[in-house]
Amino acid sequence: PPKTPASAPPPPVAKPAVFIPVNRTPEMQEERLKLPILAEEQAIMEAVAEHPIVIVCGETGSGKTTQVPQFLYEAGYSSEDSIIGVTEPRRVAAVAMSQRVAKEMNLSHRVVSYQIRYEGNVTEETRIKFMTDGVLLKEIQKDFLLLKYKVVIIDEAHERSVYTDILLGLLSRIVALRAKRHLPLKLLIMSATLRVEDFTQNQRLFTTPPPVIKVESRQFPVTVHFNKRTPLDDYSGECFRKVCKIHRMLPAGGILVFLTGQAEVHALCRRLRKAFPFRCSQPQEKEEDSAEGMRRFKKSRTRARKAQAMALPQINLDNYSVLPAGEGDEDREAEMDDEEEALGSDLDLDLGDSEANEGEQPDASLPLHVLPLYSLLAPEKQAQVFKPPPEGTRLCVVATNVAETSLTIPGIKYVVDCGKVKKRYYDRVTGVSSFRVTWVSQASADQRAGRAGRTEPGHCYRLYSSAVFGDFEQFPPPEITRRPVEDLILQMKALSIEKVINFPFPTPPSVEALVAAEELLVALGALQAPPKQERMKKLQMSQLSCPITALGRTMSTFPVAPRYAKMLALSQQHGCLPYTIAIVAAMTVRELFEELDRPAASEKELAELKGRRARVAQMKRTWAGQGPSLKLGDLMVLLGAVGACEYAGCSPQFCQANGLRYKAMLEIRRLRGQLTTAVNAVCPEAGLFLDPKMQPPTESQVTYLRQIMAAGLGDHLARRVQSEDLLDPKWKNAYKTPLLDDPVFIHPSSVLFKELPEFVVYQEIVETTKMYMKGVSTVEIQWIPSLLPSYCQFDAPLEEPAPSYCPESGQVLCHRASVFYRVGWPLPAVQVDFPEGIDRYKYFARFLLEGQVFRKLASFKSCLLSSPSTMLKTWARLQPRTETLLRALVAHKADSRDSLLAAWKKNPKYLLAEYCEWLPKAMHSDVEKNWPPTTDS
DNA sequence: TGGGGATTT
């Protein structure tokens, strides 16, 4: 571009010349005009034209997800060979948004398309592509510069999913690289909150902070009411009382309750149904009920108005503004809330605070349509919440966190927020996970409140005081700081990002997490081990920069956790692949079995549940089998379940009968398909296909599978405590692991619970009342040193059995005893490669002289001036030919057949003189003629 | 002898 004088105004920004017309329907046009973001179109497009990276902030309801891609399309940011990419953190959102935008633009899904893990409708004509963030990350592996995109939009960046974070780090570099190539890429980051400092104030991520454009949202106002006091632990009971009051006293409008888990949700549903029964089986009465319901609603509204009139503000004689902050402060805020309620809200929730049990009396005149909602709930039951409630009833959805971001329920006017959330925690050192209920963040609480204002002004009742709210974290910590990162690190290494610590993470994971990831990947053989002297402690010093290995590259193409990817990489033998694929798919999809442990509402339901539980337990035993097959443990159950379910055509009936989650089984089926394709891609000769009638593995295959599982789960090995440790009763039936001081146990749901094998590997440890291993499989002690050498510390090579030469590998072998790392479990001696060092050269020299390495040399053996075994004698130095030969081998690092062949390739005369020293002069010319002795005969 | 929320390649 031509240079402009410094004083002149900046040159006109190159804008796309084309404006692509869009043929929207008049109705659509009208709908669009209501969206506040339309007022910002110019500002956004100017910012995009002038800056490579732009941040757009707007809450839900601003229309940014649907409109910004359209702005870009109309401005010509897509063309024949380049498209607009939009990432979403969830599959449903990617699909739904593509459909929505296609409809708004009156374009076919061939033009506005989506791509998610298992499916997509992208075509040659695609101009706008919605996808999950993980899909775009995988695409970067194939095309680092993302050349087919002219714009990438990262939506919901505030949610800080791990893939979003990695994408932002990568895109900051890709944008720079594309600029250098004069193929500029625009990056738009869309966030629902103004929490963007992690993006704007992060010099390493974006050297110049990108501009932030704020967009108003079209939300209805939500009045927030805090509790005066915060219940100590019974927030479920508090929810119940609040819902009762809302239902009795406030006008029509759906209620959404936030709780923390399945059991709580079901318990509250039962209690509410009992309090406000709804007889749907009697349609005639239902009519009456509904009429009666309406009457009661009206009556309750009048009652509320009266209550409001009586609760006009009163001077509080205890309220002195000189009171120090603290208790008094909280009360003052609560009173302000009271005033607000009295003035602005038609409910005085303090009425009847003392009558805690008033709601327990069934009140059939006020039917409440109570529905549970959580992620693992069957989709058809989830769908109930989207339907309008039966006439004359009020909808009340009791939900977990799914309702905060993933699912939006229509018609909600009241939100009841317990303020808690259940989260998974990982111990950074041991990897043990646990689930804990904690306070939410202020951002989450606000997001929950916002759910009341989607269709009309609403109310949010927070069951905690404003002071407690003030102590909440402002935002939830990004996911990448809360979980192990070995999968992400492997992906990054596959992108040739070696010094992971220098990667511009928006928020970096802890150094411990990075080190743990790198250590695991090294142990799995996915990364090259750092030089020995730098091992372990200095790993951190070497800046976490282990490069990826060929195995690691293969593993990175398998879309599963690295431990499981290792299993797949190992399974191309003995026909194990189809089985490993099934097991890995089942381990990857969480919660195979339906939760049947809930208390029953009736005798009939209790009997049914009992029956189903017994049936599932029986099936688990059947799938695990007896004898050798049982030793594969819970992983055999997974294999049996997948095999049996697929054999039955994966029907909902089969799943229902056997306590399997239909949705989980479908996901496993699709994942098996994807893994089969992935394995065929790196190993076409496998000729793998999905066999719906897969036969059970043979006895020997089960044994191989156990070894494959152990090789992938090597860092998850546990050993039954020895009898001498049993003095302390807390160690009864317990296992010891290398990283934990405390006992761990086989989970009671495991088929190996009563077997108590000496060595097991486990899928994970979850801490509840105890530390429990889940997904357990047995291991034979003699497998450990050969399958998991990186976790064993080996003793010196044994003299008996003596070291030997392996004609297949061309390596020196020996037997070595070992102990397992950190716990020092003694392991039996097994045959392994002779360790590097001078002794390996000595043995190799001996086998070379004996003619074991190259048969041509065998003919000279009888003429040797010293016995080959001299190489190993302590007095070998007394014979100079041993030293000469040894030095020559060491000089060229020739301690195996292959390394010797390599040396001869460079210099065919190599080792000739040194070898001749071992033979009488008369034979030297004969040797010379046959040198190097690499051909047989 | 048992307690698990929400995502994704």
mmCIF file of N, CA and C in Angstrom, chain A residues 605-675:
data_model
loop_
_atom_site.group_PDB
_atom_site.id
_atom_site.type_symbol
_atom_site.label_atom_id
_atom_site.label_comp_id
_atom_site.label_asym_id
_atom_site.label_seq_id
_atom_site.Cartn_x
_atom_site.Cartn_y
_atom_site.Cartn_z
ATOM 1 N N GLU A 605 -44.579 -48.067 42.475
ATOM 2 C CA GLU A 605 -43.327 -47.597 41.873
ATOM 3 C C GLU A 605 -42.132 -48.235 42.574
ATOM 4 N N LEU A 606 -42.275 -48.410 43.896
ATOM 5 C CA LEU A 606 -41.192 -49.017 44.659
ATOM 6 C C LEU A 606 -40.907 -50.423 44.150
ATOM 7 N N ALA A 607 -41.985 -51.189 43.954
ATOM 8 C CA ALA A 607 -41.829 -52.561 43.467
ATOM 9 C C ALA A 607 -41.189 -52.557 42.077
ATOM 10 N N GLU A 608 -41.640 -51.637 41.251
ATOM 11 C CA GLU A 608 -41.103 -51.569 39.895
ATOM 12 C C GLU A 608 -39.610 -51.237 39.911
ATOM 13 N N LEU A 609 -39.259 -50.251 40.725
ATOM 14 C CA LEU A 609 -37.856 -49.857 40.816
ATOM 15 C C LEU A 609 -36.996 -51.006 41.319
ATOM 16 N N LYS A 610 -37.518 -51.678 42.343
ATOM 17 C CA LYS A 610 -36.769 -52.813 42.914
ATOM 18 C C LYS A 610 -36.506 -53.856 41.846
ATOM 19 N N GLY A 611 -37.573 -54.147 41.086
ATOM 20 C CA GLY A 611 -37.459 -55.134 40.033
ATOM 21 C C GLY A 611 -36.431 -54.730 38.992
ATOM 22 N N ARG A 612 -36.466 -53.478 38.601
ATOM 23 C CA ARG A 612 -35.524 -53.020 37.583
ATOM 24 C C ARG A 612 -34.089 -53.056 38.101
ATOM 25 N N ARG A 613 -33.914 -52.660 39.363
ATOM 26 C CA ARG A 613 -32.563 -52.687 39.943
ATOM 27 C C ARG A 613 -32.005 -54.102 39.944
ATOM 28 N N ALA A 614 -32.857 -55.062 40.334
ATOM 29 C CA ALA A 614 -32.424 -56.462 40.385
ATOM 30 C C ALA A 614 -32.048 -56.945 38.988
ATOM 31 N N ARG A 615 -32.881 -56.577 38.016
ATOM 32 C CA ARG A 615 -32.643 -56.994 36.640
ATOM 33 C C ARG A 615 -31.299 -56.436 36.124
ATOM 34 N N VAL A 616 -31.028 -55.149 36.422
ATOM 35 C CA VAL A 616 -29.779 -54.538 35.973
ATOM 36 C C VAL A 616 -28.591 -55.230 36.629
ATOM 37 N N ALA A 617 -28.702 -55.506 37.935
ATOM 38 C CA ALA A 617 -27.611 -56.174 38.634
ATOM 39 C C ALA A 617 -27.346 -57.536 38.005
ATOM 40 N N GLN A 618 -28.442 -58.248 37.693
ATOM 41 C CA GLN A 618 -28.317 -59.566 37.065
ATOM 42 C C GLN A 618 -27.630 -59.454 35.698
ATOM 43 N N MET A 619 -28.056 -58.474 34.911
ATOM 44 C CA MET A 619 -27.464 -58.298 33.590
ATOM 45 C C MET A 619 -25.980 -57.962 33.693
ATOM 46 N N LYS A 620 -25.632 -57.127 34.670
ATOM 47 C CA LYS A 620 -24.213 -56.780 34.853
ATOM 48 C C LYS A 620 -23.397 -58.050 35.100
ATOM 49 N N ARG A 621 -23.938 -58.923 35.957
ATOM 50 C CA ARG A 621 -23.216 -60.170 36.244
ATOM 51 C C ARG A 621 -23.112 -61.027 34.995
ATOM 52 N N THR A 622 -24.209 -61.055 34.232
ATOM 53 C CA THR A 622 -24.191 -61.855 33.007
ATOM 54 C C THR A 622 -23.149 -61.318 32.023
ATOM 55 N N TRP A 623 -23.151 -60.012 31.835
ATOM 56 C CA TRP A 623 -22.202 -59.417 30.881
ATOM 57 C C TRP A 623 -20.760 -59.611 31.334
ATOM 58 N N ALA A 624 -20.540 -59.541 32.648
ATOM 59 C CA ALA A 624 -19.174 -59.717 33.145
ATOM 60 C C ALA A 624 -18.727 -61.159 32.979
ATOM 61 N N GLY A 625 -19.656 -62.091 33.048
ATOM 62 C CA GLY A 625 -19.331 -63.500 32.872
ATOM 63 C C GLY A 625 -18.569 -64.070 34.047
ATOM 64 N N GLN A 626 -17.983 -65.226 33.807
ATOM 65 C CA GLN A 626 -17.264 -65.945 34.868
ATOM 66 C C GLN A 626 -15.821 -66.156 34.440
ATOM 67 N N GLY A 627 -14.988 -66.461 35.417
ATOM 68 C CA GLY A 627 -13.612 -66.843 35.101
ATOM 69 C C GLY A 627 -12.850 -65.752 34.379
ATOM 70 N N PRO A 628 -12.194 -66.107 33.267
ATOM 71 C CA PRO A 628 -11.295 -65.154 32.598
ATOM 72 C C PRO A 628 -12.008 -63.865 32.218
ATOM 73 N N SER A 629 -13.249 -63.986 31.786
ATOM 74 C CA SER A 629 -13.954 -62.800 31.319
ATOM 75 C C SER A 629 -14.257 -61.841 32.464
ATOM 76 N N LEU A 630 -14.539 -62.392 33.641
ATOM 77 C CA LEU A 630 -14.810 -61.556 34.816
ATOM 78 C C LEU A 630 -13.592 -60.699 35.187
ATOM 79 N N LYS A 631 -12.413 -61.202 34.808
ATOM 80 C CA LYS A 631 -11.203 -60.461 35.173
ATOM 81 C C LYS A 631 -11.089 -59.124 34.442
ATOM 82 N N LEU A 632 -11.785 -58.997 33.313
ATOM 83 C CA LEU A 632 -11.816 -57.687 32.652
ATOM 84 C C LEU A 632 -12.746 -56.735 33.415
ATOM 85 N N GLY A 633 -13.503 -57.310 34.351
ATOM 86 C CA GLY A 633 -14.248 -56.510 35.317
ATOM 87 C C GLY A 633 -15.318 -55.624 34.706
ATOM 88 N N ASP A 634 -15.363 -54.391 35.188
ATOM 89 C CA ASP A 634 -16.407 -53.462 34.747
ATOM 90 C C ASP A 634 -16.285 -53.114 33.272
ATOM 91 N N LEU A 635 -15.081 -53.252 32.747
ATOM 92 C CA LEU A 635 -14.903 -52.946 31.333
ATOM 93 C C LEU A 635 -15.529 -54.046 30.484
ATOM 94 N N MET A 636 -15.560 -55.267 31.045
ATOM 95 C CA MET A 636 -16.274 -56.362 30.375
ATOM 96 C C MET A 636 -17.780 -56.090 30.408
ATOM 97 N N VAL A 637 -18.256 -55.507 31.503
ATOM 98 C CA VAL A 637 -19.678 -55.146 31.585
ATOM 99 C C VAL A 637 -20.010 -54.134 30.485
ATOM 100 N N LEU A 638 -19.129 -53.151 30.336
ATOM 101 C CA LEU A 638 -19.359 -52.154 29.288
ATOM 102 C C LEU A 638 -19.413 -52.822 27.917
ATOM 103 N N LEU A 639 -18.431 -53.706 27.678
ATOM 104 C CA LEU A 639 -18.388 -54.388 26.386
ATOM 105 C C LEU A 639 -19.636 -55.233 26.174
ATOM 106 N N GLY A 640 -20.029 -55.948 27.226
ATOM 107 C CA GLY A 640 -21.223 -56.778 27.121
ATOM 108 C C GLY A 640 -22.473 -55.950 26.875
ATOM 109 N N ALA A 641 -22.578 -54.831 27.568
ATOM 110 C CA ALA A 641 -23.749 -53.978 27.413
ATOM 111 C C ALA A 641 -23.824 -53.421 25.996
ATOM 112 N N VAL A 642 -22.688 -52.939 25.498
ATOM 113 C CA VAL A 642 -22.667 -52.379 24.147
ATOM 114 C C VAL A 642 -22.989 -53.470 23.126
ATOM 115 N N GLY A 643 -22.349 -54.616 23.298
ATOM 116 C CA GLY A 643 -22.571 -55.716 22.355
ATOM 117 C C GLY A 643 -24.019 -56.173 22.346
ATOM 118 N N ALA A 644 -24.571 -56.364 23.539
ATOM 119 C CA ALA A 644 -25.948 -56.860 23.636
ATOM 120 C C ALA A 644 -26.938 -55.828 23.098
ATOM 121 N N CYS A 645 -26.693 -54.580 23.429
ATOM 122 C CA CYS A 645 -27.607 -53.522 23.002
ATOM 123 C C CYS A 645 -27.596 -53.391 21.483
ATOM 124 N N GLU A 646 -26.406 -53.445 20.910
ATOM 125 C CA GLU A 646 -26.297 -53.330 19.456
ATOM 126 C C GLU A 646 -26.928 -54.548 18.781
ATOM 127 N N TYR A 647 -26.723 -55.707 19.391
ATOM 128 C CA TYR A 647 -27.308 -56.945 18.850
ATOM 129 C C TYR A 647 -28.828 -56.807 18.793
ATOM 130 N N ALA A 648 -29.387 -56.118 19.789
ATOM 131 C CA ALA A 648 -30.840 -55.921 19.833
ATOM 132 C C ALA A 648 -31.271 -54.703 19.021
ATOM 133 N N GLY A 649 -30.359 -54.205 18.180
ATOM 134 C CA GLY A 649 -30.716 -53.085 17.320
ATOM 135 C C GLY A 649 -30.767 -51.753 18.053
ATOM 136 N N CYS A 650 -30.180 -51.721 19.250
ATOM 137 C CA CYS A 650 -30.133 -50.483 20.043
ATOM 138 C C CYS A 650 -31.533 -49.902 20.237
ATOM 139 N N SER A 651 -32.489 -50.759 20.485
ATOM 140 C CA SER A 651 -33.878 -50.295 20.600
ATOM 141 C C SER A 651 -34.135 -49.665 21.962
ATOM 142 N N PRO A 652 -35.043 -48.683 22.010
ATOM 143 C CA PRO A 652 -35.394 -48.074 23.292
ATOM 144 C C PRO A 652 -35.932 -49.114 24.267
ATOM 145 N N GLN A 653 -36.616 -50.133 23.728
ATOM 146 C CA GLN A 653 -37.179 -51.174 24.606
ATOM 147 C C GLN A 653 -36.063 -51.944 25.304
ATOM 148 N N PHE A 654 -35.035 -52.318 24.526
ATOM 149 C CA PHE A 654 -33.932 -53.054 25.136
ATOM 150 C C PHE A 654 -33.275 -52.212 26.230
ATOM 151 N N CYS A 655 -33.068 -50.939 25.935
ATOM 152 C CA CYS A 655 -32.428 -50.047 26.915
ATOM 153 C C CYS A 655 -33.270 -49.962 28.185
ATOM 154 N N GLN A 656 -34.551 -49.726 27.999
ATOM 155 C CA GLN A 656 -35.465 -49.609 29.128
ATOM 156 C C GLN A 656 -35.430 -50.877 29.979
ATOM 157 N N ALA A 657 -35.479 -52.036 29.318
ATOM 158 C CA ALA A 657 -35.525 -53.304 30.042
ATOM 159 C C ALA A 657 -34.246 -53.564 30.825
ATOM 160 N N ASN A 658 -33.123 -53.005 30.346
ATOM 161 C CA ASN A 658 -31.859 -53.318 30.984
ATOM 162 C C ASN A 658 -31.235 -52.143 31.725
ATOM 163 N N GLY A 659 -32.040 -51.123 31.958
ATOM 164 C CA GLY A 659 -31.562 -49.995 32.746
ATOM 165 C C GLY A 659 -30.498 -49.169 32.051
ATOM 166 N N LEU A 660 -30.441 -49.253 30.710
ATOM 167 C CA LEU A 660 -29.444 -48.476 29.976
ATOM 168 C C LEU A 660 -30.077 -47.165 29.507
ATOM 169 N N ARG A 661 -29.298 -46.108 29.522
ATOM 170 C CA ARG A 661 -29.795 -44.829 29.025
ATOM 171 C C ARG A 661 -29.752 -44.843 27.508
ATOM 172 N N TYR A 662 -30.932 -44.743 26.913
ATOM 173 C CA TYR A 662 -31.043 -44.828 25.451
ATOM 174 C C TYR A 662 -30.146 -43.800 24.763
ATOM 175 N N LYS A 663 -30.181 -42.580 25.278
ATOM 176 C CA LYS A 663 -29.389 -41.512 24.671
ATOM 177 C C LYS A 663 -27.890 -41.832 24.730
ATOM 178 N N ALA A 664 -27.473 -42.407 25.854
ATOM 179 C CA ALA A 664 -26.065 -42.770 26.000
ATOM 180 C C ALA A 664 -25.692 -43.849 24.993
ATOM 181 N N MET A 665 -26.593 -44.822 24.813
ATOM 182 C CA MET A 665 -26.290 -45.918 23.896
ATOM 183 C C MET A 665 -26.216 -45.420 22.451
ATOM 184 N N LEU A 666 -27.070 -44.456 22.115
ATOM 185 C CA LEU A 666 -26.993 -43.872 20.769
ATOM 186 C C LEU A 666 -25.664 -43.140 20.574
ATOM 187 N N GLU A 667 -25.259 -42.410 21.606
ATOM 188 C CA GLU A 667 -23.991 -41.681 21.522
ATOM 189 C C GLU A 667 -22.828 -42.665 21.356
ATOM 190 N N ILE A 668 -22.873 -43.774 22.089
ATOM 191 C CA ILE A 668 -21.820 -44.790 21.969
ATOM 192 C C ILE A 668 -21.788 -45.338 20.548
ATOM 193 N N ARG A 669 -22.960 -45.586 20.005
ATOM 194 C CA ARG A 669 -23.029 -46.129 18.646
ATOM 195 C C ARG A 669 -22.357 -45.168 17.662
ATOM 196 N N ARG A 670 -22.660 -43.870 17.808
ATOM 197 C CA ARG A 670 -22.086 -42.909 16.876
ATOM 198 C C ARG A 670 -20.586 -42.737 17.111
ATOM 199 N N LEU A 671 -20.199 -42.803 18.386
ATOM 200 C CA LEU A 671 -18.768 -42.683 18.692
ATOM 201 C C LEU A 671 -18.009 -43.886 18.158
ATOM 202 N N ARG A 672 -18.586 -45.067 18.261
ATOM 203 C CA ARG A 672 -17.937 -46.255 17.684
ATOM 204 C C ARG A 672 -17.743 -46.067 16.190
ATOM 205 N N GLY A 673 -18.747 -45.516 15.546
ATOM 206 C CA GLY A 673 -18.621 -45.245 14.111
ATOM 207 C C GLY A 673 -17.473 -44.294 13.827
ATOM 208 N N GLN A 674 -17.398 -43.227 14.613
ATOM 209 C CA GLN A 674 -16.348 -42.248 14.393
ATOM 210 C C GLN A 674 -14.971 -42.836 14.677
ATOM 211 N N LEU A 675 -14.864 -43.631 15.741
ATOM 212 C CA LEU A 675 -13.571 -44.232 16.073
ATOM 213 C C LEU A 675 -13.154 -45.246 15.011
#
